Structures are given as structure tokens and as C-alpha cells.
Amino acid sequence: MSSHPNGAPSPGRPGGLGGPPVRGSAAPKVRAKNSKATVRRIWSYLSRQRAGLLMVYIFTVLNAVLALVGPYLLGKAIDSAIIPRDYGLLIRFCIMLGGIYLLGSAVSWVQAYVMTSVSQRTVYELRRDLFAKYQELPVGFFDTHASGELMSRATNDIDNVSNSLNQSVTQLLNSLIMLSGSLVIMLLLNVPLTLIALITVPLVVLASRRITGLSRRYFKNQQRHLGELNGFIEEAVSGQKVIKQYRREQSEVARFRTISDELNNASIKAQIVSGLVGPVMNMLSNLNFALIAGIGGWMAYKGMVTVGIIVSILNYAKQFSRPVSELANQYNLIQSAIAGAERVFEVMDMPSEYSGEQPQPLDRIRGEVIFRQVVFGYQPDAPILNGVSFTAQPGEMIALVGPTGAGKTTIVNLLTRFYEVDGGEVLVDGKDIRALNKNELRRQLGMVLQDAHVFSGTIRENIRFGRLDATDREVEEAATLANVSGFIARLPQGYDTLLGTDGTTLSHGQRQLLTIARAILADPAILILDEATSSVDTRTEMHIQQAMRTLMKGRTSFVIAHRLSTIRDADRILVIQGGHIAEQGSHAELLALEGIYHELYNSQFKQAIQAG
């Protein structure tokens, strides 16, 4: 099993080199943006759809105008046709009203269709940028964040943004037009009744601000618990074999209930508080209706206003209070979206591991590697390596051995620049690797890990992952060199056989051979083998070792191994202990020293005899 350099078991990131913590803290701290800044950033994505937004604006204005014309015509129909009993004029008014309402429905549908297209394209770009950001973040970030929680940011949080964009943008614009339009027409119809209709507006604003301010906090808490639950579920599903092996089903169910209860409580609070908006607004709207109807009826009795004007103002007052209520409801939805967007932008604001790098090409390297007084620790006060120095000549096979947590994996983590040295320097062909472009450096590094990670897709696609421009013939040649072509030929679809998630349809040895074929195809100058044969049977180990010898031929190789029998042919063996190189030499030289390596080798030899 791969382990943390500090001796703790790795959390098991597929295909990762151990899983050390981010230095200094559990995770990089990035302060969440405030609401205004987050809304501006969402708008920066939305504004890219200018043509669609223009269409949405036109249809929203048209829809609002049609909605404003209806109540005015209704009042005119009462005063001009119903009270005078002019049925011919009444029919014409009915036809006009019917046409307006039908046209309004059609315009509303087109508006919704266009806005859906705009919002989905916007969310597509946001999700694309978030995924691209994930590819730029350093390995340490993923070592300290549950993959399920990161998935939640790319799915649930962005879905909240999508839902808000679908509904809120047009609703906000429509509400603003309806508010201003209704107020103007009401003032033109009758000023006293309009002032009465405005009495409840301060109450509506005050209630909505209090409720929505409280709901925002609850929605953000809800999203945080949802991310935790997704992270737990992802770990539980991927670790089912371990859970069943240790009979921990009930304890996992209990943990799920605990986390789920926290989410449930947070969700209930968020929904209850946000749910108060509707009833409170309806109560105030009904109060407003009663005031206008009562006072308007008295004014009509005194001859101060017509019945038609009262009916029109009642409808406009309803249209006036409805946008206020809808704005409050939309505010709740927007707060949920802002809470999700903040979590997304927190990740997008984290520094990329490629920041400040120049895209300079790197010629084919010879493979000389020098560690010169290297000091490094995942935590500032807990160094793992203390002044490590050694030189690997081009084409040499260097084996790294030592107890768990000694720093073997840390050495290759520094060579690949998954982490940067705290002191000293690492040189490749005489150049400090900190001056080299990471992508160019890693392009010439090949890795075969203990946890052989296979992607969903065909066998051919998994091998071609090592070099995407490789031809089918080159893929098959790499498979032959890796001793993997034999079992591929026995599969029903051969190289086109589809593999499930993590390649669970293959044995561990078969997955390991596929990763070796992938590395052969990549043709690296420097090769890293991390416990590549530790989890397979003896016969499979022989096939893997043969493939590894083919892969290592002519390349500088670093081999991390607990089975010392697998590295007897190494040009040099480095014994790592306590963060420094305690011994180094060939297999024979180290045995002759009768030191740490001699003790490790003999203990394994005795265990093999006892097992036999």
C-alpha cells in the first residue's frame, strides 16, 4: 500500500503518489466573495451571451407591456360597455383582451425558451472553467479535499446557479417593468387610490429584507452540508470492499444518518425561513386589496371615481404587489445560487500550480538527476527530508528502500514537482527543475504506480492515454512490449473492449500491465516505479518485472520497493531512514556492510522461508 511520507496511510487517491497533507493547514484558505462581487462574476459569464440577452430583454418588455394593457382595457370595458349595456362594444373589448392574453402567453413561452438557452450556455462555460481549474490545481489540493465534495461544487452548486439564471433574470426585469409601469398608470387613473395602494409597500420591503437576510445564511449552510454528504457517499461507494470486509455496514449507515441529519436540519431551516415569504406577502397583498376595495367603494358611492377605475387599480395593485413578492421569492433563489457560486469561485480563485511559468519547450533530456542538500516537509515544523543528496546518472536504475514514512515517495514527489523543495535543489541535466516548465518536465517523466488507475473507456484508449497522437499500431506494439497483448487477444472485442469505472473487470495485475504499456507508449526519459509489483501474485509479478525491464531499458529509473528481491539488479540502492540517506550502494555492497539494508533483507528472507 502506498503511504504518506509521514507514515500515515494514504487516503487512496486513484493513481496518486501517496497522499500528503497540504503544508500548513488542512486546505488553502480562500475568503468567500461577498454577494455583490459574486453577482458581478456571474454576470461576467452571463454577459457573454449578448445576442440571447437582447432577445430576452425585448420579449420581457413586450410581455410586461401586454400585462399592463390588460387591466386598463378591463376598466374601460366596465365603464364604457358593461355599465352602459353596450354589448357590441363589450364583445370587441373581449376580443382585444383575449388577443392580448394569448399573445402574452406566446411571448412568455419564447422568452422562457431563449432564457433557458442563455442560462445553459452560461452554466456550461462556468462548469467548463471549474473543471479546467481542477486540472491546474496542485496534487496537494486533492490530497486534502474529498473528491465527492469537489464533485458537489461542479454539480449541485452550479445547478443552483443554473436554476437561478433560468428564473431570476427574466423575473427581475419583468418585475421592475411591472412595478414602474403599474405605478405610472395607477397615478394617471387616480392619485388617492394609488397612495392607498402604496401603504403596504414599506411593510413588504421590510419583511422581505428580514426574511431573505436570514435565509441566505441557512442556504449557505445547507450547501456546505450537501458537499460533506456527497463526499461521504463517494468514499463509501468506492470503499465498499473494505466496508464489507471489516463488517462496518452498520457504522457507515450510522455515520450517514449523522451527516444526513445535519443536512436535513439545515435544509428544513432554509426552506421554512424562505417559505415565510409567500404567506407574508399574500397577507399584505390581501390587506392592500381590502383597503383599496373598501375606500374605493366609498369613493364610488360619493361619485369621486368610477367602478371601472376601481377595478383597474385593484388589478394594478395586485400586479404591483406581485412583483414585490416575486422579487422576494427570487431573492431566496438568488441567495441559494450565490451560496453555490461562492463555493465554485473559492476553487477558481486558488492559485494554479502553473502560475508564472513560461511555456518554454524542453529538449529530450539525458536523464541525469541530482538531489543537492534537499530539505522538505509537508508541514513547516515537521521536515520529512533533511539534506538529502545523491546523483543518478543517465540510464541508471536507482532503488529507494526504507521503512514506511521514511521519505521515499517524497523524493519522487519533488522530482515530478508535485511539491516544491523547501531548501536545496533538484537538478535534471544540470538545470534546476524549478526553472523548467512543469508540463514539459512531466512530459519526459513516466510513472507506474501501485494503484494502477484505469479510466472508463476501451483498452486502446487507456493505453493511448500515454500519448494521444499514437497510432493503433504503436498502441499494439506498446502492449506487446508490456506483455499485455496476450490477455487482450482473449477478450471478445480485443483492444476495443470497454472497461468499467477503475477497470474493475480486470485483475490488478492486468491493470498494472496496462499502465506499463501506457508508460512505454509515452517513451519517457525518466521513469518512476512506485511499488508496481507489491499487490500481485508471483507469476503475475514475473510478467510485470519482464515488462518493467523492457520499460526501464536505456532510461533513468527510480524504483520504490518493499520487496527487496525485486531490486537486486539496481545500479544503486538508496536506503532512506529518518529523512536522510543512511546507506547507498549495490545489493552486494549493502549486504557486505551488514547494516540497515542487510537487516531488512534478512528479515524478508526469513519471512519467505517461514511462509514457504
mmCIF file of C-alpha atoms in Angstrom, residues 219-493:
data_model
loop_
_atom_site.group_PDB
_atom_site.id
_atom_site.type_symbol
_atom_site.label_atom_id
_atom_site.label_comp_id
_atom_site.label_asym_id
_atom_site.label_seq_id
_atom_site.Cartn_x
_atom_site.Cartn_y
_atom_site.Cartn_z
ATOM 1 C CA PHE A 219 -28.896 28.244 2.350
ATOM 2 C CA LYS A 220 -25.122 28.580 2.543
ATOM 3 C CA ASN A 221 -25.061 26.194 5.484
ATOM 4 C CA GLN A 222 -27.250 23.788 3.502
ATOM 5 C CA GLN A 223 -24.794 23.774 0.575
ATOM 6 C CA ARG A 224 -21.869 23.085 2.899
ATOM 7 C CA HIS A 225 -23.593 20.068 4.454
ATOM 8 C CA LEU A 226 -24.605 18.835 0.995
ATOM 9 C CA GLY A 227 -20.953 18.879 -0.085
ATOM 10 C CA GLU A 228 -19.981 16.894 3.029
ATOM 11 C CA LEU A 229 -22.681 14.320 2.329
ATOM 12 C CA ASN A 230 -21.597 13.897 -1.293
ATOM 13 C CA GLY A 231 -18.007 13.428 -0.176
ATOM 14 C CA PHE A 232 -19.017 10.759 2.340
ATOM 15 C CA ILE A 233 -21.200 8.886 -0.165
ATOM 16 C CA GLU A 234 -18.413 8.893 -2.769
ATOM 17 C CA GLU A 235 -15.948 7.423 -0.261
ATOM 18 C CA ALA A 236 -18.425 4.846 0.989
ATOM 19 C CA VAL A 237 -19.297 3.651 -2.517
ATOM 20 C CA SER A 238 -15.667 3.445 -3.681
ATOM 21 C CA GLY A 239 -14.666 1.670 -0.447
ATOM 22 C CA GLN A 240 -17.403 -0.956 -0.424
ATOM 23 C CA LYS A 241 -14.984 -3.905 -0.387
ATOM 24 C CA VAL A 242 -13.215 -2.578 2.697
ATOM 25 C CA ILE A 243 -16.519 -1.786 4.419
ATOM 26 C CA LYS A 244 -17.831 -5.312 3.819
ATOM 27 C CA GLN A 245 -14.524 -6.940 4.734
ATOM 28 C CA TYR A 246 -14.488 -5.292 8.157
ATOM 29 C CA ARG A 247 -18.283 -5.568 8.600
ATOM 30 C CA ARG A 248 -18.723 -1.827 9.018
ATOM 31 C CA GLU A 249 -22.028 -1.528 7.171
ATOM 32 C CA GLN A 250 -23.989 -0.506 10.252
ATOM 33 C CA SER A 251 -21.403 2.006 11.442
ATOM 34 C CA GLU A 252 -21.324 3.565 7.971
ATOM 35 C CA VAL A 253 -25.116 3.771 7.971
ATOM 36 C CA ALA A 254 -24.927 5.478 11.372
ATOM 37 C CA ARG A 255 -22.359 7.988 10.055
ATOM 38 C CA PHE A 256 -24.553 8.607 7.028
ATOM 39 C CA ARG A 257 -27.522 9.290 9.278
ATOM 40 C CA THR A 258 -25.493 11.768 11.315
ATOM 41 C CA ILE A 259 -24.326 13.722 8.264
ATOM 42 C CA SER A 260 -27.738 13.406 6.604
ATOM 43 C CA ASP A 261 -29.458 14.673 9.760
ATOM 44 C CA GLU A 262 -27.229 17.742 9.734
ATOM 45 C CA LEU A 263 -28.139 18.383 6.096
ATOM 46 C CA ASN A 264 -31.802 17.726 6.847
ATOM 47 C CA ASN A 265 -31.825 20.195 9.731
ATOM 48 C CA ALA A 266 -30.052 22.842 7.673
ATOM 49 C CA SER A 267 -32.422 22.286 4.746
ATOM 50 C CA ILE A 268 -35.517 22.476 6.949
ATOM 51 C CA LYS A 269 -34.370 25.779 8.441
ATOM 52 C CA ALA A 270 -33.573 27.187 4.995
ATOM 53 C CA GLN A 271 -36.886 26.092 3.493
ATOM 54 C CA ILE A 272 -39.005 27.148 6.471
ATOM 55 C CA VAL A 273 -37.487 30.617 6.567
ATOM 56 C CA SER A 274 -37.685 31.086 2.783
ATOM 57 C CA GLY A 275 -41.199 29.644 2.842
ATOM 58 C CA LEU A 276 -42.365 32.505 5.054
ATOM 59 C CA VAL A 277 -42.076 34.912 2.119
ATOM 60 C CA GLY A 278 -45.161 33.659 0.275
ATOM 61 C CA PRO A 279 -47.622 33.700 3.212
ATOM 62 C CA VAL A 280 -46.372 37.070 4.499
ATOM 63 C CA MET A 281 -46.617 38.656 1.061
ATOM 64 C CA ASN A 282 -50.078 37.184 0.447
ATOM 65 C CA MET A 283 -51.282 38.542 3.793
ATOM 66 C CA LEU A 284 -50.013 42.025 2.965
ATOM 67 C CA SER A 285 -51.443 41.785 -0.564
ATOM 68 C CA ASN A 286 -54.874 40.829 0.796
ATOM 69 C CA LEU A 287 -54.701 43.692 3.281
ATOM 70 C CA ASN A 288 -53.889 46.044 0.421
ATOM 71 C CA PHE A 289 -56.788 44.670 -1.655
ATOM 72 C CA ALA A 290 -59.219 45.179 1.253
ATOM 73 C CA LEU A 291 -58.106 48.780 1.781
ATOM 74 C CA ILE A 292 -58.474 49.701 -1.903
ATOM 75 C CA ALA A 293 -61.827 47.922 -2.269
ATOM 76 C CA GLY A 294 -63.264 49.472 0.893
ATOM 77 C CA ILE A 295 -62.087 53.033 0.339
ATOM 78 C CA GLY A 296 -62.643 52.785 -3.427
ATOM 79 C CA GLY A 297 -66.214 51.607 -2.883
ATOM 80 C CA TRP A 298 -66.891 54.582 -0.623
ATOM 81 C CA MET A 299 -65.361 56.938 -3.218
ATOM 82 C CA ALA A 300 -67.504 55.402 -5.976
ATOM 83 C CA TYR A 301 -70.611 55.825 -3.803
ATOM 84 C CA LYS A 302 -69.700 59.528 -3.427
ATOM 85 C CA GLY A 303 -69.147 59.817 -7.162
ATOM 86 C CA MET A 304 -65.439 60.534 -6.809
ATOM 87 C CA VAL A 305 -64.322 57.634 -9.026
ATOM 88 C CA THR A 306 -65.851 55.161 -11.484
ATOM 89 C CA VAL A 307 -66.233 51.439 -10.875
ATOM 90 C CA GLY A 308 -64.010 50.688 -13.884
ATOM 91 C CA ILE A 309 -61.146 52.721 -12.429
ATOM 92 C CA ILE A 310 -61.506 50.900 -9.090
ATOM 93 C CA VAL A 311 -61.322 47.510 -10.891
ATOM 94 C CA SER A 312 -58.292 48.644 -12.910
ATOM 95 C CA ILE A 313 -56.482 49.905 -9.814
ATOM 96 C CA LEU A 314 -57.295 46.687 -7.932
ATOM 97 C CA ASN A 315 -55.677 44.710 -10.779
ATOM 98 C CA TYR A 316 -52.700 47.060 -10.985
ATOM 99 C CA ALA A 317 -52.296 46.925 -7.201
ATOM 100 C CA LYS A 318 -52.188 43.149 -7.464
ATOM 101 C CA GLN A 319 -49.658 43.404 -10.281
ATOM 102 C CA PHE A 320 -47.778 45.943 -8.192
ATOM 103 C CA SER A 321 -47.589 43.760 -5.083
ATOM 104 C CA ARG A 322 -46.956 40.558 -7.044
ATOM 105 C CA PRO A 323 -43.571 41.730 -8.438
ATOM 106 C CA VAL A 324 -42.540 42.780 -4.922
ATOM 107 C CA SER A 325 -43.482 39.324 -3.649
ATOM 108 C CA GLU A 326 -41.801 37.629 -6.619
ATOM 109 C CA LEU A 327 -38.669 39.705 -6.112
ATOM 110 C CA ALA A 328 -38.570 38.492 -2.514
ATOM 111 C CA ASN A 329 -39.060 34.877 -3.626
ATOM 112 C CA GLN A 330 -36.435 35.264 -6.339
ATOM 113 C CA TYR A 331 -34.103 36.740 -3.766
ATOM 114 C CA ASN A 332 -34.237 33.447 -1.870
ATOM 115 C CA LEU A 333 -33.393 31.550 -5.034
ATOM 116 C CA ILE A 334 -30.630 34.026 -5.792
ATOM 117 C CA GLN A 335 -29.197 33.613 -2.291
ATOM 118 C CA SER A 336 -29.022 29.850 -2.815
ATOM 119 C CA ALA A 337 -27.286 30.437 -6.148
ATOM 120 C CA ILE A 338 -24.855 32.931 -4.598
ATOM 121 C CA ALA A 339 -24.009 30.441 -1.853
ATOM 122 C CA GLY A 340 -23.220 27.836 -4.530
ATOM 123 C CA ALA A 341 -21.360 30.286 -6.750
ATOM 124 C CA GLU A 342 -19.181 31.406 -3.832
ATOM 125 C CA ARG A 343 -18.071 27.802 -3.324
ATOM 126 C CA VAL A 344 -17.291 27.488 -7.029
ATOM 127 C CA PHE A 345 -15.331 30.749 -7.145
ATOM 128 C CA GLU A 346 -13.430 29.765 -3.993
ATOM 129 C CA VAL A 347 -11.854 26.960 -6.029
ATOM 130 C CA MET A 348 -11.406 29.097 -9.137
ATOM 131 C CA ASP A 349 -9.567 31.747 -7.073
ATOM 132 C CA MET A 350 -7.000 29.281 -5.777
ATOM 133 C CA PRO A 351 -3.538 29.724 -7.278
ATOM 134 C CA SER A 352 -2.703 27.472 -10.208
ATOM 135 C CA GLU A 353 0.424 25.380 -9.943
ATOM 136 C CA TYR A 354 1.378 26.770 -13.369
ATOM 137 C CA SER A 355 1.147 30.437 -12.331
ATOM 138 C CA GLY A 356 4.096 32.468 -13.578
ATOM 139 C CA GLU A 357 5.553 29.653 -15.678
ATOM 140 C CA GLN A 358 6.892 30.345 -19.132
ATOM 141 C CA PRO A 359 5.777 27.928 -21.887
ATOM 142 C CA GLN A 360 9.365 27.098 -22.849
ATOM 143 C CA PRO A 361 9.904 23.819 -24.727
ATOM 144 C CA LEU A 362 12.323 21.311 -23.213
ATOM 145 C CA ASP A 363 14.570 19.217 -25.437
ATOM 146 C CA ARG A 364 14.860 15.489 -24.853
ATOM 147 C CA ILE A 365 16.694 15.122 -21.550
ATOM 148 C CA ARG A 366 19.514 12.665 -20.961
ATOM 149 C CA GLY A 367 18.245 11.668 -17.521
ATOM 150 C CA GLU A 368 20.881 12.887 -15.070
ATOM 151 C CA VAL A 369 19.190 13.672 -11.738
ATOM 152 C CA ILE A 370 20.930 15.401 -8.832
ATOM 153 C CA PHE A 371 19.450 15.991 -5.382
ATOM 154 C CA ARG A 372 21.637 18.536 -3.614
ATOM 155 C CA GLN A 373 21.047 19.081 0.126
ATOM 156 C CA VAL A 374 17.277 18.855 -0.336
ATOM 157 C CA VAL A 375 15.095 19.805 2.636
ATOM 158 C CA PHE A 376 11.331 19.382 2.587
ATOM 159 C CA GLY A 377 8.355 18.960 4.894
ATOM 160 C CA TYR A 378 4.620 18.783 4.240
ATOM 161 C CA GLN A 379 4.179 20.701 7.482
ATOM 162 C CA PRO A 380 6.568 23.616 8.201
ATOM 163 C CA ASP A 381 7.556 22.237 11.615
ATOM 164 C CA ALA A 382 7.835 18.579 10.534
ATOM 165 C CA PRO A 383 10.532 18.067 7.879
ATOM 166 C CA ILE A 384 10.467 14.768 6.010
ATOM 167 C CA LEU A 385 13.782 15.132 4.165
ATOM 168 C CA ASN A 386 16.874 16.614 5.822
ATOM 169 C CA GLY A 387 19.758 17.409 3.489
ATOM 170 C CA VAL A 388 19.252 14.548 1.013
ATOM 171 C CA SER A 389 21.945 14.411 -1.670
ATOM 172 C CA PHE A 390 22.586 11.864 -4.425
ATOM 173 C CA THR A 391 23.251 11.703 -8.153
ATOM 174 C CA ALA A 392 21.572 9.409 -10.705
ATOM 175 C CA GLN A 393 23.499 9.034 -13.938
ATOM 176 C CA PRO A 394 21.606 8.732 -17.255
ATOM 177 C CA GLY A 395 20.272 5.205 -17.691
ATOM 178 C CA GLU A 396 20.875 4.180 -14.062
ATOM 179 C CA MET A 397 18.344 2.236 -12.040
ATOM 180 C CA ILE A 398 18.084 3.780 -8.578
ATOM 181 C CA ALA A 399 16.136 1.848 -5.948
ATOM 182 C CA LEU A 400 14.636 3.597 -2.901
ATOM 183 C CA VAL A 401 14.070 1.410 0.142
ATOM 184 C CA GLY A 402 13.366 2.031 3.784
ATOM 185 C CA PRO A 403 10.613 1.895 6.381
ATOM 186 C CA THR A 404 7.184 3.358 5.745
ATOM 187 C CA GLY A 405 7.203 7.145 6.132
ATOM 188 C CA ALA A 406 10.961 7.458 5.605
ATOM 189 C CA GLY A 407 10.553 9.796 2.615
ATOM 190 C CA LYS A 408 10.803 7.526 -0.444
ATOM 191 C CA THR A 409 7.606 8.772 -2.083
ATOM 192 C CA THR A 410 8.501 12.321 -1.100
ATOM 193 C CA ILE A 411 11.646 12.133 -3.236
ATOM 194 C CA VAL A 412 9.681 11.313 -6.392
ATOM 195 C CA ASN A 413 7.003 13.849 -5.443
ATOM 196 C CA LEU A 414 9.730 16.503 -5.541
ATOM 197 C CA LEU A 415 11.222 15.188 -8.782
ATOM 198 C CA THR A 416 7.822 15.466 -10.506
ATOM 199 C CA ARG A 417 7.259 18.879 -8.886
ATOM 200 C CA PHE A 418 4.052 17.770 -7.236
ATOM 201 C CA TYR A 419 5.596 19.684 -4.347
ATOM 202 C CA GLU A 420 8.447 22.217 -4.272
ATOM 203 C CA VAL A 421 11.586 21.866 -2.159
ATOM 204 C CA ASP A 422 11.968 23.987 0.971
ATOM 205 C CA GLY A 423 15.734 24.012 0.732
ATOM 206 C CA GLY A 424 18.479 22.781 -1.557
ATOM 207 C CA GLU A 425 17.803 21.998 -5.206
ATOM 208 C CA VAL A 426 16.858 19.233 -7.613
ATOM 209 C CA LEU A 427 18.687 19.277 -10.948
ATOM 210 C CA VAL A 428 17.861 17.456 -14.182
ATOM 211 C CA ASP A 429 20.682 17.532 -16.732
ATOM 212 C CA GLY A 430 22.248 20.291 -14.674
ATOM 213 C CA LYS A 431 19.148 22.533 -14.651
ATOM 214 C CA ASP A 432 17.184 23.402 -11.536
ATOM 215 C CA ILE A 433 13.734 21.899 -12.158
ATOM 216 C CA ARG A 434 12.100 25.000 -10.630
ATOM 217 C CA ALA A 435 13.271 26.859 -13.738
ATOM 218 C CA LEU A 436 11.691 24.291 -16.064
ATOM 219 C CA ASN A 437 8.116 24.301 -17.307
ATOM 220 C CA LYS A 438 6.187 21.705 -15.295
ATOM 221 C CA ASN A 439 4.289 20.334 -18.278
ATOM 222 C CA GLU A 440 7.473 19.986 -20.308
ATOM 223 C CA LEU A 441 9.233 18.283 -17.390
ATOM 224 C CA ARG A 442 6.383 15.872 -16.710
ATOM 225 C CA ARG A 443 6.121 15.066 -20.409
ATOM 226 C CA GLN A 444 9.501 13.349 -20.059
ATOM 227 C CA LEU A 445 8.637 11.559 -16.813
ATOM 228 C CA GLY A 446 6.853 8.201 -16.804
ATOM 229 C CA MET A 447 5.097 6.771 -13.761
ATOM 230 C CA VAL A 448 3.865 3.280 -12.917
ATOM 231 C CA LEU A 449 2.165 3.305 -9.542
ATOM 232 C CA GLN A 450 0.982 0.720 -7.063
ATOM 233 C CA ASP A 451 -2.611 1.857 -7.573
ATOM 234 C CA ALA A 452 -2.922 1.179 -11.287
ATOM 235 C CA HIS A 453 -5.582 3.639 -12.397
ATOM 236 C CA VAL A 454 -7.640 2.685 -15.438
ATOM 237 C CA PHE A 455 -10.164 5.085 -16.963
ATOM 238 C CA SER A 456 -13.625 4.278 -18.296
ATOM 239 C CA GLY A 457 -13.263 3.574 -22.000
ATOM 240 C CA THR A 458 -11.628 0.982 -24.219
ATOM 241 C CA ILE A 459 -8.321 -0.757 -23.596
ATOM 242 C CA ARG A 460 -6.918 1.017 -26.642
ATOM 243 C CA GLU A 461 -7.930 4.416 -25.244
ATOM 244 C CA ASN A 462 -6.378 3.613 -21.861
ATOM 245 C CA ILE A 463 -3.019 2.721 -23.420
ATOM 246 C CA ARG A 464 -3.186 5.718 -25.768
ATOM 247 C CA PHE A 465 -3.580 7.956 -22.706
ATOM 248 C CA GLY A 466 0.221 7.899 -22.570
ATOM 249 C CA ARG A 467 0.445 9.644 -25.953
ATOM 250 C CA LEU A 468 -2.782 10.797 -27.567
ATOM 251 C CA ASP A 469 -1.344 11.084 -31.085
ATOM 252 C CA ALA A 470 -0.162 7.463 -31.149
ATOM 253 C CA THR A 471 -1.406 5.245 -33.987
ATOM 254 C CA ASP A 472 -3.232 1.960 -33.410
ATOM 255 C CA ARG A 473 -0.085 0.105 -34.460
ATOM 256 C CA GLU A 474 2.038 1.975 -31.904
ATOM 257 C CA VAL A 475 -0.540 1.189 -29.203
ATOM 258 C CA GLU A 476 -0.433 -2.506 -30.057
ATOM 259 C CA GLU A 477 3.383 -2.526 -30.158
ATOM 260 C CA ALA A 478 3.479 -0.968 -26.683
ATOM 261 C CA ALA A 479 1.030 -3.618 -25.454
ATOM 262 C CA THR A 480 3.258 -6.362 -26.875
ATOM 263 C CA LEU A 481 6.357 -4.950 -25.160
ATOM 264 C CA ALA A 482 4.405 -4.788 -21.884
ATOM 265 C CA ASN A 483 3.354 -8.466 -22.151
ATOM 266 C CA VAL A 484 -0.282 -7.395 -22.153
ATOM 267 C CA SER A 485 -1.249 -8.318 -25.742
ATOM 268 C CA GLY A 486 -1.865 -11.963 -24.805
ATOM 269 C CA PHE A 487 -4.779 -11.375 -22.454
ATOM 270 C CA ILE A 488 -6.147 -8.579 -24.701
ATOM 271 C CA ALA A 489 -6.349 -11.046 -27.603
ATOM 272 C CA ARG A 490 -8.529 -13.330 -25.479
ATOM 273 C CA LEU A 491 -11.090 -10.598 -24.823
ATOM 274 C CA PRO A 492 -14.250 -10.578 -27.024
ATOM 275 C CA GLN A 493 -13.586 -7.130 -28.531
#
